[in-house]
Short mmCIF file of C-alpha atoms and ligand atoms in Angstrom, two decimals:
data_model
loop_
_atom_site.label_atom_id
_atom_site.label_comp_id
_atom_site.label_asym_id
_atom_site.label_seq_id
_atom_site.Cartn_x
_atom_site.Cartn_y
_atom_site.Cartn_z
CA MET A 107 95.73 88.05 102.39
CA HIS A 108 96.59 90.45 105.08
CA PHE A 109 97.59 94.08 104.49
CA ILE A 110 100.51 95.86 105.54
CA ARG A 111 100.73 99.61 106.13
CA ARG A 112 103.29 101.73 103.95
CA PRO A 113 105.45 102.64 106.73
CA SER A 114 107.22 105.63 106.02
CA TRP A 115 110.51 104.31 104.50
CA ALA A 116 108.95 102.51 101.90
CA LEU A 117 109.73 103.78 98.56
CA LYS A 118 106.55 105.12 96.90
CA GLU A 119 106.29 103.52 93.36
CA SER A 120 107.38 106.73 91.82
CA ALA A 121 110.21 106.84 93.22
CA VAL A 122 111.68 103.32 91.61
CA THR A 123 113.50 104.13 88.15
CA PRO A 124 112.81 101.15 86.02
CA GLU A 125 115.88 98.43 84.62
CA HIS A 126 116.01 100.51 81.02
CA LEU A 127 116.20 104.11 82.25
CA ALA A 128 119.56 102.93 84.12
CA LEU A 129 121.05 102.89 80.35
CA ASN A 130 120.46 106.18 80.40
CA ARG A 131 123.08 106.73 82.87
CA ARG A 132 126.67 105.44 81.50
CA GLY A 133 125.38 106.98 77.96
CA PHE A 134 124.78 103.87 76.42
CA LEU A 135 121.41 105.02 74.85
CA ARG A 136 122.13 107.68 72.41
CA GLY A 137 120.52 110.17 70.26
CA ALA A 138 116.72 110.91 69.88
CA ALA A 139 115.02 107.67 69.17
CA ALA A 140 116.75 106.59 72.24
CA LEU A 141 115.98 109.12 74.26
CA SER A 142 112.58 109.51 73.91
CA ALA A 143 112.54 106.32 75.45
CA THR A 144 113.90 107.33 78.01
CA ALA A 145 112.87 110.47 78.95
CA ILE A 146 109.87 109.95 81.03
CA PRO A 147 111.02 109.06 84.59
CA GLY A 148 108.11 106.82 86.84
CA ALA A 149 106.36 106.33 83.22
CA ALA A 150 106.76 102.85 83.48
CA ALA A 151 105.94 102.65 86.89
CA ALA A 152 102.96 104.91 86.28
CA GLN A 153 101.46 102.92 83.78
CA GLY A 154 102.14 99.59 86.24
CA ASN A 155 99.69 101.35 88.63
CA PHE A 156 97.43 102.29 85.45
CA LEU A 157 97.07 98.70 83.67
CA GLY A 158 96.06 97.51 87.27
CA LYS A 159 92.87 99.44 86.68
CA LEU A 160 92.90 97.77 83.36
CA PHE A 161 93.30 94.67 83.96
CA GLY A 162 89.48 91.88 83.57
CA GLN A 163 88.76 94.97 80.88
CA ALA A 164 90.90 94.23 78.15
CA ASP A 165 90.67 91.16 75.74
CA VAL A 166 94.30 89.68 76.44
CA SER A 167 92.65 86.09 75.63
CA GLN A 168 94.98 85.38 72.36
CA TYR A 169 98.19 86.51 74.17
CA LEU A 170 97.42 83.70 76.79
CA ASP A 171 96.34 81.12 73.61
CA PHE A 172 99.04 78.41 73.96
CA PRO A 173 98.78 74.70 73.38
CA PRO A 174 98.45 72.28 76.68
CA PHE A 175 101.72 71.67 77.63
CA GLU A 176 101.41 67.55 76.76
CA PRO A 177 102.11 65.16 79.04
CA LYS A 178 100.71 67.03 82.14
CA PRO A 179 103.87 67.05 84.27
CA ALA A 180 103.67 65.71 87.92
CA LEU A 181 103.72 68.62 90.37
CA ASN A 182 106.91 68.71 92.90
CA PRO A 183 105.20 68.59 95.92
CA GLU A 184 107.98 70.66 97.49
CA TYR A 185 106.98 73.51 95.39
CA ALA A 186 103.31 72.93 95.65
CA ASP A 187 102.28 76.16 97.28
CA ALA A 188 104.48 79.53 97.21
CA GLY A 189 102.72 80.97 100.54
CA ARG A 190 101.05 83.34 98.37
CA GLU A 191 98.54 83.18 96.15
CA VAL A 192 99.57 82.58 92.42
CA THR A 193 99.08 85.33 90.20
CA ALA A 194 95.85 85.14 87.64
CA GLU A 195 97.93 84.70 84.46
CA ARG A 196 96.31 87.32 82.50
CA ILE A 197 98.33 89.67 84.94
CA ASN A 198 101.35 87.68 84.84
CA ALA A 199 101.40 87.67 81.10
CA THR A 200 100.75 91.09 79.99
CA TYR A 201 103.63 92.31 82.93
CA ASN A 202 106.47 91.57 81.72
CA ASN A 203 109.83 92.86 81.25
CA PHE A 204 111.56 91.79 78.10
CA TYR A 205 113.64 94.81 76.89
CA GLU A 206 113.78 92.82 73.16
CA PHE A 207 110.99 93.90 72.80
CA GLY A 208 110.76 97.18 74.17
CA THR A 209 110.81 98.44 77.92
CA SER A 210 107.94 98.71 78.95
CA LYS A 211 105.93 95.99 80.58
CA THR A 212 103.62 95.32 77.94
CA ILE A 213 105.14 93.55 75.27
CA TYR A 214 103.18 91.13 75.69
CA ALA A 215 102.00 91.77 71.71
CA GLU A 216 105.10 92.29 70.76
CA ALA A 217 106.85 89.18 71.93
CA GLN A 218 104.44 86.70 69.57
CA VAL A 219 106.81 87.62 66.50
CA LEU A 220 108.92 85.96 68.53
CA PRO A 221 110.03 82.22 65.97
CA THR A 222 110.31 79.09 67.88
CA ASP A 223 109.61 76.84 65.57
CA GLY A 224 112.82 74.34 65.03
CA TRP A 225 114.64 76.15 67.61
CA THR A 226 117.59 74.89 69.23
CA VAL A 227 119.89 75.54 71.90
CA THR A 228 123.74 74.90 72.01
CA ILE A 229 125.24 73.34 75.35
CA ASP A 230 129.25 73.91 74.84
CA GLY A 231 132.44 74.99 76.86
CA MET A 232 134.14 72.74 79.63
CA VAL A 233 131.70 69.46 78.89
CA GLU A 234 132.25 66.07 77.83
CA GLU A 235 130.23 65.79 75.04
CA ALA A 236 128.89 69.58 73.69
CA LYS A 237 125.44 69.53 71.89
CA THR A 238 123.53 71.68 69.83
CA ILE A 239 120.17 70.09 70.90
CA ALA A 240 116.96 70.62 68.90
CA PHE A 241 114.36 72.08 71.52
CA GLU A 242 111.80 68.55 71.33
CA ASP A 243 114.84 66.39 71.69
CA LEU A 244 115.99 68.72 74.89
CA LEU A 245 112.23 67.79 76.18
CA LYS A 246 112.88 64.16 75.55
CA ALA A 247 115.63 63.84 77.75
CA VAL A 248 114.64 65.30 80.47
CA GLN A 249 112.44 64.52 83.62
CA ILE A 250 109.78 67.52 83.42
CA GLU A 251 107.69 68.59 86.49
CA GLU A 252 105.29 71.81 87.60
CA ARG A 253 106.62 74.04 90.44
CA VAL A 254 104.98 77.31 92.35
CA VAL A 255 107.34 79.49 93.04
CA ARG A 256 107.82 83.70 93.68
CA HIS A 257 109.64 86.19 91.54
CA ARG A 258 110.74 89.63 92.21
CA CYS A 259 112.05 91.85 90.58
CA VAL A 260 115.12 94.08 91.21
CA GLU A 261 112.24 97.42 90.17
CA GLY A 262 110.36 96.23 93.23
CA TRP A 263 107.64 94.25 92.69
CA SER A 264 106.79 90.50 92.54
CA MET A 265 104.45 87.52 91.42
CA VAL A 266 103.74 83.94 91.99
CA ALA A 267 103.76 82.07 88.82
CA PRO A 268 103.13 78.18 88.35
CA TRP A 269 106.33 77.19 86.25
CA ILE A 270 106.24 74.05 84.10
CA GLY A 271 110.48 72.81 83.44
CA PHE A 272 113.07 70.95 84.91
CA PRO A 273 116.48 71.44 87.31
CA ILE A 274 119.43 72.46 85.59
CA THR A 275 121.06 69.18 87.11
CA GLU A 276 118.98 67.41 84.24
CA LEU A 277 121.75 68.74 81.67
CA ASN A 278 124.66 67.25 83.65
CA LYS A 279 123.78 62.89 81.93
CA LEU A 280 123.55 64.86 78.71
CA VAL A 281 126.77 67.27 77.96
CA LYS A 282 129.21 65.71 81.13
CA PRO A 283 130.52 69.08 82.67
CA LEU A 284 134.20 68.73 83.25
CA SER A 285 135.26 68.94 86.70
CA GLY A 286 137.35 72.63 85.65
CA ALA A 287 133.91 74.27 85.10
CA LYS A 288 133.51 76.49 87.51
CA TYR A 289 130.43 78.59 85.80
CA LEU A 290 127.34 78.58 83.47
CA ARG A 291 127.10 81.29 81.05
CA PHE A 292 123.77 81.84 78.91
CA GLU A 293 123.06 83.65 76.08
CA SER A 294 119.61 84.47 74.63
CA PHE A 295 119.22 85.26 70.92
CA ASP A 296 120.02 88.18 68.82
CA LYS A 297 117.61 89.05 66.37
CA PRO A 298 116.94 92.62 65.36
CA GLU A 299 115.04 91.56 61.93
CA VAL A 300 112.64 90.59 64.69
CA ALA A 301 112.80 92.17 67.63
CA SER A 302 112.02 96.00 68.09
CA GLY A 303 113.97 96.37 71.06
CA GLN A 304 117.60 94.52 69.34
CA ARG A 305 117.75 97.67 66.16
CA SER A 306 119.21 99.57 68.74
CA ARG A 307 122.57 98.56 68.35
CA THR A 308 123.79 100.45 71.58
CA SER A 309 122.74 97.34 74.25
CA PRO A 310 124.81 94.78 74.51
CA TRP A 311 123.27 92.31 72.77
CA PRO A 312 122.39 89.04 73.23
CA TYR A 313 121.26 89.48 76.15
CA THR A 314 123.50 86.91 78.71
CA GLU A 315 123.18 86.08 82.07
CA GLY A 316 125.46 83.84 84.03
CA VAL A 317 125.96 82.14 87.71
CA THR A 318 128.44 79.64 89.41
CA ILE A 319 128.37 75.76 88.91
CA GLU A 320 127.31 75.42 92.77
CA GLU A 321 124.49 77.35 92.08
CA ALA A 322 122.77 76.08 88.97
CA GLN A 323 123.36 72.54 90.57
CA ASN A 324 121.24 73.89 93.36
CA GLU A 325 117.86 72.11 93.15
CA LEU A 326 116.07 75.98 92.61
CA SER A 327 117.82 76.03 89.26
CA PHE A 328 115.02 75.66 87.31
CA LEU A 329 115.07 75.91 83.18
CA VAL A 330 111.07 76.67 82.70
CA VAL A 331 109.79 75.52 79.57
CA GLY A 332 105.84 76.00 80.14
CA ALA A 333 103.58 78.60 81.93
CA TYR A 334 100.05 77.82 83.66
CA GLY A 335 99.44 74.12 82.32
CA LYS A 336 99.99 75.47 78.94
CA VAL A 337 103.79 75.12 76.84
CA LEU A 338 105.94 78.62 77.08
CA HIS A 339 104.90 81.98 76.21
CA LYS A 340 106.06 83.96 74.19
CA GLN A 341 106.27 86.88 77.01
CA PHE A 342 107.60 84.28 79.44
CA GLY A 343 110.75 83.89 77.35
CA ALA A 344 109.51 80.99 74.92
CA PRO A 345 110.28 78.27 74.52
CA ILE A 346 113.33 78.38 77.28
CA ARG A 347 114.06 80.61 79.89
CA LEU A 348 116.01 80.22 83.12
CA HIS A 349 114.58 81.36 86.86
CA LEU A 350 116.37 81.31 89.82
CA PRO A 351 113.56 82.64 92.38
CA TRP A 352 116.07 83.51 95.49
CA LYS A 353 117.85 85.98 93.18
CA TYR A 354 116.60 89.79 91.88
CA GLY A 355 114.38 88.58 88.12
CA PHE A 356 116.96 90.04 86.00
CA LYS A 357 118.97 87.07 86.60
CA SER A 358 116.51 84.85 85.09
CA ILE A 359 117.73 85.01 81.09
CA LYS A 360 114.41 84.86 78.70
CA SER A 361 115.08 82.30 75.33
CA ILE A 362 118.04 80.54 75.66
CA GLU A 363 119.76 79.50 72.93
CA ARG A 364 123.84 78.31 74.01
CA ILE A 365 124.23 77.44 77.72
CA THR A 366 128.46 76.93 78.00
CA PHE A 367 130.23 76.18 80.96
CA THR A 368 132.86 77.81 81.90
CA ASP A 369 135.98 78.36 84.00
CA GLU A 370 135.70 82.53 83.69
CA ARG A 371 133.22 84.21 85.26
CA PRO A 372 130.08 85.67 82.70
CA VAL A 373 129.50 88.90 82.89
CA SER A 374 125.71 89.78 81.78
CA TYR A 375 123.78 91.98 79.44
CA TRP A 376 123.11 93.83 82.85
CA GLU A 377 126.34 94.05 84.15
CA GLU A 378 128.13 95.40 80.58
CA LEU A 379 125.40 98.45 81.03
CA GLN A 380 125.44 99.03 85.14
CA ALA A 381 127.54 96.79 87.49
CA ARG A 382 126.96 99.13 90.31
CA GLU A 383 123.72 98.61 90.60
CA TYR A 384 123.36 95.13 88.79
CA GLY A 385 126.02 92.57 89.40
CA PHE A 386 126.83 89.12 89.34
CA TRP A 387 125.54 87.91 92.68
CA ALA A 388 121.77 90.11 92.50
CA ASN A 389 120.41 87.64 95.49
CA VAL A 390 117.47 89.12 96.96
CA ASN A 391 117.99 91.10 100.34
CA PRO A 392 115.77 93.78 101.89
CA GLU A 393 118.63 94.97 103.98
CA VAL A 394 120.25 96.08 100.97
CA ALA A 395 119.33 99.36 99.13
CA HIS A 396 119.89 99.18 95.52
CA PRO A 397 122.14 102.57 94.65
CA ARG A 398 118.39 104.35 94.13
CA TRP A 399 116.13 103.16 95.20
CA SER A 400 114.74 100.14 98.70
CA GLN A 401 114.85 96.77 98.65
CA ALA A 402 113.07 96.69 101.81
CA THR A 403 109.24 96.03 100.31
CA GLU A 404 107.47 94.74 97.21
CA ARG A 405 104.34 95.33 95.26
CA VAL A 406 102.56 92.20 94.97
CA ILE A 407 101.14 92.45 91.35
CA GLY A 408 97.97 91.47 91.34
CA GLU A 409 93.75 92.41 91.04
CA VAL A 410 94.56 93.85 94.54
CA GLU A 411 97.83 95.13 94.89
CA GLN A 412 99.76 95.15 98.03
CA ARG A 413 103.10 96.30 100.35
CA ILE A 414 104.81 93.88 102.05
CA PRO A 415 108.05 93.24 103.13
CA THR A 416 110.61 91.70 101.01
CA VAL A 417 112.63 88.18 102.60
CA ILE A 418 115.99 87.33 102.13
CA TYR A 419 117.00 85.68 99.24
CA ASN A 420 113.13 86.12 98.57
CA GLY A 421 112.68 83.02 101.25
CA TYR A 422 114.22 80.08 100.15
CA GLY A 423 117.04 80.28 102.09
CA GLU A 424 116.44 77.35 103.76
CA GLN A 425 118.16 75.88 99.73
CA VAL A 426 120.75 78.21 99.11
CA ALA A 427 121.77 80.48 101.80
CA SER A 428 124.70 78.02 102.56
CA LEU A 429 126.40 78.36 99.00
CA TYR A 430 126.66 81.76 100.39
CA ALA A 431 128.65 80.85 103.87
CA GLY A 432 131.46 82.08 104.40
CA LEU A 433 131.65 84.48 101.31
CA GLU A 434 129.60 87.78 102.52
CA ALA A 435 133.43 89.09 104.08
CA LYS A 436 134.66 88.29 100.56
CA TYR A 437 131.71 90.28 98.65
CA ALA A 438 130.10 92.56 100.96
CA ASP A 439 126.81 94.10 99.80
CA ARG A 440 128.00 93.03 96.36
CA LEU A 441 126.16 89.14 96.64
CA TRP A 442 123.14 91.91 97.12
CA ARG A 443 122.96 93.76 94.09
N1 LIG B 797 116.36 87.60 77.47
C1 LIG B 797 115.66 88.71 77.92
N2 LIG B 797 115.27 88.10 79.67
C2 LIG B 797 115.12 88.49 80.55
C3 LIG B 797 114.78 89.75 80.39
C4 LIG B 797 114.98 90.82 79.71
O1 LIG B 797 114.41 91.64 79.13
N3 LIG B 797 115.44 89.85 77.60
N4 LIG B 797 114.15 90.46 81.77
C5 LIG B 797 115.14 89.99 83.17
C6 LIG B 797 114.19 90.91 84.09
S1 LIG B 797 114.79 92.05 84.39
C7 LIG B 797 112.91 89.93 85.02
S2 LIG B 797 112.41 91.03 86.47
C8 LIG B 797 112.45 89.03 83.79
C9 LIG B 797 110.23 89.21 84.17
O2 LIG B 797 109.58 87.89 83.76
P1 LIG B 797 108.90 87.56 83.49
O3 LIG B 797 108.26 88.67 82.54
O4 LIG B 797 107.95 86.12 83.77
O5 LIG B 797 108.01 87.98 84.96
O6 LIG B 797 112.76 88.68 82.46
C10 LIG B 797 114.12 88.35 83.56
N5 LIG B 797 114.69 87.99 81.41
MO1 LIG B 798 113.33 92.63 86.40
#
């Protein structure tokens, strides 16, 4: 591992506003309770540094205690090595964004109350065979593998995760999409009775996301059902979440209940809140700054924190660049936010 000296133009940690502080700007959060959660600029970033010092000291083992994923899936040789060290499980699983359970990075304890028994996934819209399928039955119907990939949050931090799951294309044989379908829309749960972050109804719950059919059919578009050899940790978005390693992390929606094939471009949770900052495409690009901070570098979360240059498409251009050929002129920098 080499260390890169921070250039003068690189952003300072304190300059980055966590996603949730952006909500304030459009007046979505109203009232004293909401304000108190957002009134400490830089608090979450400071907490990140502070946590770095705590890693290895706090006993978080009970929040990592998930059963092994069985049968053990084969490692996809194409994605056996992310070119960086895999983030330690206890670090990755205690530094999360999951706003349903609060706006801090340390929601790992709160997220344990998410009920995942009896989970079903509805796949509907422009398909020949719409269905609601028990999560266990879905697992039996698809080819599961393990892959190690990079994850880059729009806030400027990154990790490497060993996910267990299956490419979205595996859904095709289950529901047979119609030729007119142009997008996939994903919807998470809405359970304010268990998810404390959803009790404030000023955000457009449930969390939703969307991609084009072409993006969904890319080999990198992955539905995650396990991590670190285990059944998926609740804080990672159990029992099933999306992972799109070439896009900013907010696209990778957690705890999916519904997947809809549609001919209308979905408007996501974040796009509804702050379209200028969290757009539909959200492809990782170091050259296009977020309106409020640079995306040129990223902080690699780990035992020893490093700041490294961010790479276009998070380094997955070989797989995805062709998806955007010709679109740059049409969408300009909107492809990158
Ligand atoms: N349902 C839901 N999905 C979500 C989020 C969320 O708040 N709710 N946060 C997103 C963001 S901003 C990021 S960076 C990743 C974080 O995934 P991780 O906790 O596995 O690192 O989840 C994404 N998916
Ligand atoms: Mo994120």
